[in-house]
Amino acid sequence: MKDKKNISNFSVPNNYFATIKKRVFLKIAEEKLPKTTGFGIPDEYFDTIEPRIAKRIANETQPKVRRMISTRVYAYVASVAACLVLVFSLVKSSHAPTDIESVNLSAIDQYIEAGNLDIDLYELINYLSDFDEFDLNVETSLLTDSAIEEYLYMNLDDQFWVENYFDTP
Amino acid sequence: MTEEKELLAALRDPDQKDEAFGRLVSQYKERLYWQIRNMVLDHDDADDILQNTFIKIYRNIASFKGESKLHTWMYRIAANESITFLNQKAKRKNISFENVKMEAAKNLEADVYFEGDALQLHFQKAIATLPERQQLIFTMKYFSEHTFEELSKILDTSVGGLKSSYHIAVKKITAYIEANDIE
């Protein structure tokens, strides 16, 4: 007895029957998965898309201003200029005049106390004698003669100076 | 498709371009949105990518050769934009692509635009564990009506390769869900 009464001319892809079991199980597994995502969207979201995209395109198609100098050249020039400004500002700040008023007094105290001003009385006299004119401008008009005499009398030990340099009655 | 040919001709005509582009956006906005959303999960991200996709289409329509169908080309741009977005995010955060997706899946728990249940949430986490290419293939096949032949053209991959990747993805997802006892 023959197994097949009639034979059709249909054919199947290669490995069709070998893989059918695998594919059926896969289908079963797939069926267990959720069919929807649960994602929501804002109300009327899709109605807002066209105008927003049209607006962005309109903004992008605005005529652009072309630079006369290319960005690269501009960057080089700007870099060189920035370097020059930096160098000049450093040189200038390193040669800035410093006067005694701009130095903090406590800083001077610290400098001397640290032993950096190591000069004795003789050196100081030498410094003073280097000046051609040593002007000690003391405003004496505000002081009376008697006040000056009183001060010198009380502060100068040597009577010789008083007697010889001041006209005492 | 005659309609697509007419639309393409109008898009290439400067006088008709804007009007034709409006029709194109209207026709494809939802399909492209859901393709993107299924990849990036967050609505705001999907919205940004959708706009970028359409703007890219607008800018490059003149250079579209017509070697593939217009919608195939558009789906491909949307897929590339989604993948690029996720990769950039991964680079910025210095984490892997899969971790970026897992973060996005976890964020769904507090997302006002996620109305899913525990299984749907777990489903997204399971998808997030897949490698980049498998995620793309799975989401584009499972959630849309693309055939493997269409997907083959969009993703420029053989049908056999796609089927294999899809089947592996389904197995991994079901295994993840079973292992985490959610059903």
Short mmCIF file of C-alpha atoms in Angstrom, two decimals, chain A residues 7 19 23-24 27 32 34-36 45 58 61 63 68 76 79 81 83 87 105 107 115-116 124 136 145 148 161:
data_model
loop_
_atom_site.label_atom_id
_atom_site.label_comp_id
_atom_site.label_asym_id
_atom_site.label_seq_id
_atom_site.Cartn_x
_atom_site.Cartn_y
_atom_site.Cartn_z
CA ILE A 7 1.43 14.15 -4.30
CA THR A 19 12.64 24.49 12.83
CA ARG A 23 9.16 28.59 16.08
CA VAL A 24 5.98 27.36 17.73
CA LYS A 27 5.27 32.06 19.32
CA LYS A 32 2.80 35.81 26.96
CA PRO A 34 2.26 42.39 26.98
CA LYS A 35 0.62 43.56 23.77
CA THR A 36 0.79 47.24 24.68
CA TYR A 45 0.07 66.20 21.46
CA ALA A 58 11.28 78.75 9.53
CA THR A 61 15.87 79.00 7.00
CA PRO A 63 19.02 84.26 5.94
CA MET A 68 33.67 89.02 5.94
CA TYR A 76 43.78 83.50 15.18
CA SER A 79 44.22 84.71 20.14
CA ALA A 81 45.44 90.01 20.57
CA CYS A 83 48.30 87.18 24.21
CA VAL A 87 51.96 90.29 28.13
CA LEU A 105 52.12 99.55 57.82
CA ALA A 107 53.64 94.73 56.36
CA GLY A 115 65.31 91.15 60.44
CA ASN A 116 65.25 92.20 56.81
CA LEU A 124 71.56 105.26 58.77
CA LEU A 136 63.20 118.48 57.59
CA ASP A 145 58.72 129.56 71.22
CA ILE A 148 59.43 124.48 71.84
CA TRP A 161 72.72 122.09 73.22
#
